[in-house]
Amino acid sequence: MKNAYTTVSGDTWDTIARAAYGDEFKADHLMKERGNIALLDYQVFPAGITVLIPEITEKEAYEDDLPDWRKD
């Protein structure tokens, strides 16, 4: 089972990523999660929405810090 986050009014993808990963720049991992696809229309969340939090592998975390031309 994946971890989940329940939003409070005013949350954004960035604030959820910061709460989940300690880094707002990891919001793309939340948005790429298949279970969160239906939530992509939200820019600012109301309270009570469940957002799935996928695990980020060490490789993914490392690649996040690289420019696109250095990945893979």
Short mmCIF file of N, CA and C in Angstrom, two decimals:
data_model
loop_
_atom_site.label_atom_id
_atom_site.label_comp_id
_atom_site.label_asym_id
_atom_site.label_seq_id
_atom_site.Cartn_x
_atom_site.Cartn_y
_atom_site.Cartn_z
N MET A 1 0.84 -1.18 0.00
CA MET A 1 0.00 0.00 0.00
C MET A 1 0.89 1.25 0.00
N LYS A 2 0.52 2.19 -0.81
CA LYS A 2 1.28 3.44 -0.90
C LYS A 2 0.92 4.35 0.27
N ASN A 3 1.85 5.23 0.60
CA ASN A 3 1.56 6.25 1.59
C ASN A 3 0.55 7.23 0.99
N ALA A 4 -0.16 7.91 1.85
CA ALA A 4 -1.15 8.88 1.38
C ALA A 4 -1.07 10.13 2.24
N TYR A 5 -1.52 11.22 1.66
CA TYR A 5 -1.57 12.51 2.34
C TYR A 5 -2.98 13.05 2.18
N THR A 6 -3.56 13.53 3.25
CA THR A 6 -4.88 14.14 3.19
C THR A 6 -4.71 15.65 3.22
N THR A 7 -5.24 16.30 2.21
CA THR A 7 -5.02 17.74 2.06
C THR A 7 -5.76 18.56 3.10
N VAL A 8 -5.20 19.74 3.35
CA VAL A 8 -5.88 20.78 4.10
C VAL A 8 -6.18 21.88 3.09
N SER A 9 -7.17 22.67 3.35
CA SER A 9 -7.56 23.72 2.42
C SER A 9 -6.37 24.63 2.12
N GLY A 10 -6.11 24.83 0.82
CA GLY A 10 -5.02 25.70 0.40
C GLY A 10 -3.75 24.96 -0.01
N ASP A 11 -3.71 23.65 0.21
CA ASP A 11 -2.54 22.88 -0.24
C ASP A 11 -2.37 22.99 -1.75
N THR A 12 -1.14 22.93 -2.20
CA THR A 12 -0.82 22.85 -3.63
C THR A 12 0.07 21.64 -3.82
N TRP A 13 0.34 21.30 -5.07
CA TRP A 13 1.24 20.16 -5.34
C TRP A 13 2.60 20.40 -4.68
N ASP A 14 3.07 21.63 -4.72
CA ASP A 14 4.37 21.95 -4.13
C ASP A 14 4.38 21.75 -2.62
N THR A 15 3.33 22.22 -1.94
CA THR A 15 3.31 22.09 -0.49
C THR A 15 3.15 20.64 -0.06
N ILE A 16 2.43 19.86 -0.85
CA ILE A 16 2.29 18.43 -0.54
C ILE A 16 3.64 17.73 -0.73
N ALA A 17 4.34 18.05 -1.81
CA ALA A 17 5.67 17.45 -2.05
C ALA A 17 6.63 17.83 -0.93
N ARG A 18 6.57 19.06 -0.47
CA ARG A 18 7.46 19.49 0.62
C ARG A 18 7.13 18.71 1.89
N ALA A 19 5.85 18.52 2.18
CA ALA A 19 5.45 17.76 3.37
C ALA A 19 5.85 16.29 3.26
N ALA A 20 5.70 15.72 2.05
CA ALA A 20 5.96 14.29 1.86
C ALA A 20 7.45 13.96 1.70
N TYR A 21 8.16 14.79 0.95
CA TYR A 21 9.55 14.49 0.59
C TYR A 21 10.57 15.48 1.15
N GLY A 22 10.07 16.59 1.72
CA GLY A 22 10.98 17.62 2.18
C GLY A 22 11.54 18.47 1.05
N ASP A 23 10.92 18.39 -0.13
CA ASP A 23 11.42 19.09 -1.31
C ASP A 23 10.26 19.39 -2.25
N GLU A 24 9.92 20.66 -2.38
CA GLU A 24 8.80 21.03 -3.25
C GLU A 24 9.06 20.75 -4.72
N PHE A 25 10.32 20.58 -5.10
CA PHE A 25 10.66 20.30 -6.48
C PHE A 25 10.37 18.84 -6.88
N LYS A 26 9.89 18.04 -5.96
CA LYS A 26 9.53 16.65 -6.25
C LYS A 26 8.03 16.52 -6.55
N ALA A 27 7.34 17.63 -6.75
CA ALA A 27 5.90 17.60 -7.04
C ALA A 27 5.58 16.78 -8.28
N ASP A 28 6.50 16.74 -9.24
CA ASP A 28 6.24 15.98 -10.47
C ASP A 28 6.06 14.49 -10.18
N HIS A 29 6.70 13.97 -9.14
CA HIS A 29 6.51 12.56 -8.77
C HIS A 29 5.08 12.31 -8.32
N LEU A 30 4.51 13.27 -7.61
CA LEU A 30 3.12 13.14 -7.18
C LEU A 30 2.18 13.16 -8.37
N MET A 31 2.44 14.06 -9.30
CA MET A 31 1.56 14.22 -10.45
C MET A 31 1.67 13.06 -11.44
N LYS A 32 2.81 12.38 -11.46
CA LYS A 32 2.98 11.23 -12.36
C LYS A 32 2.37 9.96 -11.80
N GLU A 33 2.06 9.94 -10.52
CA GLU A 33 1.46 8.77 -9.88
C GLU A 33 0.09 8.50 -10.49
N ARG A 34 -0.08 7.30 -11.01
CA ARG A 34 -1.32 6.94 -11.71
C ARG A 34 -2.57 7.19 -10.87
N GLY A 35 -2.50 6.93 -9.59
CA GLY A 35 -3.65 7.12 -8.71
C GLY A 35 -4.02 8.58 -8.48
N ASN A 36 -3.14 9.49 -8.88
CA ASN A 36 -3.40 10.92 -8.70
C ASN A 36 -3.84 11.62 -9.99
N ILE A 37 -3.96 10.88 -11.07
CA ILE A 37 -4.30 11.47 -12.37
C ILE A 37 -5.60 12.28 -12.29
N ALA A 38 -6.58 11.79 -11.59
CA ALA A 38 -7.87 12.49 -11.49
C ALA A 38 -7.76 13.81 -10.72
N LEU A 39 -6.64 14.02 -10.04
CA LEU A 39 -6.46 15.23 -9.23
C LEU A 39 -5.71 16.34 -9.96
N LEU A 40 -5.29 16.08 -11.18
CA LEU A 40 -4.44 17.04 -11.89
C LEU A 40 -5.11 18.37 -12.20
N ASP A 41 -6.43 18.44 -12.15
CA ASP A 41 -7.11 19.71 -12.39
C ASP A 41 -6.99 20.66 -11.20
N TYR A 42 -6.61 20.13 -10.04
CA TYR A 42 -6.45 20.99 -8.86
C TYR A 42 -5.14 21.75 -8.93
N GLN A 43 -5.23 23.04 -8.74
CA GLN A 43 -4.03 23.85 -8.50
C GLN A 43 -3.92 24.15 -7.02
N VAL A 44 -5.07 24.43 -6.42
CA VAL A 44 -5.17 24.63 -4.98
C VAL A 44 -6.23 23.64 -4.49
N PHE A 45 -5.85 22.81 -3.53
CA PHE A 45 -6.73 21.74 -3.07
C PHE A 45 -7.68 22.22 -1.96
N PRO A 46 -8.89 21.67 -1.96
CA PRO A 46 -9.75 21.83 -0.79
C PRO A 46 -9.31 20.83 0.28
N ALA A 47 -9.88 20.92 1.45
CA ALA A 47 -9.54 19.98 2.52
C ALA A 47 -10.14 18.60 2.23
N GLY A 48 -9.45 17.56 2.69
CA GLY A 48 -10.00 16.22 2.67
C GLY A 48 -9.74 15.38 1.43
N ILE A 49 -8.91 15.83 0.51
CA ILE A 49 -8.58 15.06 -0.68
C ILE A 49 -7.39 14.15 -0.36
N THR A 50 -7.48 12.88 -0.74
CA THR A 50 -6.38 11.95 -0.51
C THR A 50 -5.47 11.93 -1.73
N VAL A 51 -4.20 12.24 -1.50
CA VAL A 51 -3.18 12.23 -2.55
C VAL A 51 -2.22 11.08 -2.25
N LEU A 52 -2.03 10.20 -3.22
CA LEU A 52 -1.09 9.09 -3.04
C LEU A 52 0.34 9.60 -3.14
N ILE A 53 1.20 9.08 -2.26
CA ILE A 53 2.60 9.49 -2.20
C ILE A 53 3.46 8.30 -2.63
N PRO A 54 3.97 8.31 -3.86
CA PRO A 54 4.81 7.20 -4.30
C PRO A 54 6.20 7.29 -3.67
N GLU A 55 6.81 6.14 -3.48
CA GLU A 55 8.20 6.13 -3.00
C GLU A 55 9.10 6.58 -4.14
N ILE A 56 10.14 7.30 -3.79
CA ILE A 56 11.13 7.73 -4.77
C ILE A 56 12.39 6.92 -4.52
N THR A 57 12.85 6.22 -5.55
CA THR A 57 14.05 5.42 -5.41
C THR A 57 15.27 6.33 -5.31
N GLU A 58 16.35 5.77 -4.83
CA GLU A 58 17.58 6.53 -4.72
C GLU A 58 18.04 7.04 -6.08
N LYS A 59 17.87 6.20 -7.14
CA LYS A 59 18.26 6.59 -8.49
C LYS A 59 17.42 7.79 -8.96
N GLU A 60 16.09 7.72 -8.71
CA GLU A 60 15.22 8.83 -9.11
C GLU A 60 15.59 10.12 -8.38
N ALA A 61 15.89 10.01 -7.11
CA ALA A 61 16.27 11.19 -6.33
C ALA A 61 17.56 11.78 -6.87
N TYR A 62 18.51 10.93 -7.24
CA TYR A 62 19.77 11.40 -7.81
C TYR A 62 19.54 12.06 -9.16
N GLU A 63 18.73 11.43 -10.01
CA GLU A 63 18.48 11.96 -11.35
C GLU A 63 17.73 13.29 -11.30
N ASP A 64 16.94 13.51 -10.24
CA ASP A 64 16.23 14.79 -10.11
C ASP A 64 17.20 15.96 -10.03
N ASP A 65 18.39 15.71 -9.54
CA ASP A 65 19.38 16.78 -9.37
C ASP A 65 20.22 17.01 -10.62
N LEU A 66 20.03 16.18 -11.64
CA LEU A 66 20.83 16.30 -12.86
C LEU A 66 20.09 17.08 -13.94
N PRO A 67 20.80 17.78 -14.80
CA PRO A 67 20.15 18.39 -15.96
C PRO A 67 19.66 17.28 -16.91
N ASP A 68 18.68 17.57 -17.73
CA ASP A 68 18.09 16.56 -18.61
C ASP A 68 19.12 15.85 -19.48
N TRP A 69 20.11 16.58 -19.96
CA TRP A 69 21.08 15.97 -20.87
C TRP A 69 22.00 14.98 -20.16
N ARG A 70 22.03 14.99 -18.81
CA ARG A 70 22.88 14.06 -18.06
C ARG A 70 22.13 12.82 -17.57
N LYS A 71 20.81 12.79 -17.73
CA LYS A 71 20.02 11.67 -17.24
C LYS A 71 20.15 10.49 -18.20
N ASP A 72 20.20 9.30 -17.61
CA ASP A 72 20.34 8.03 -18.35
C ASP A 72 21.57 8.05 -19.12
#
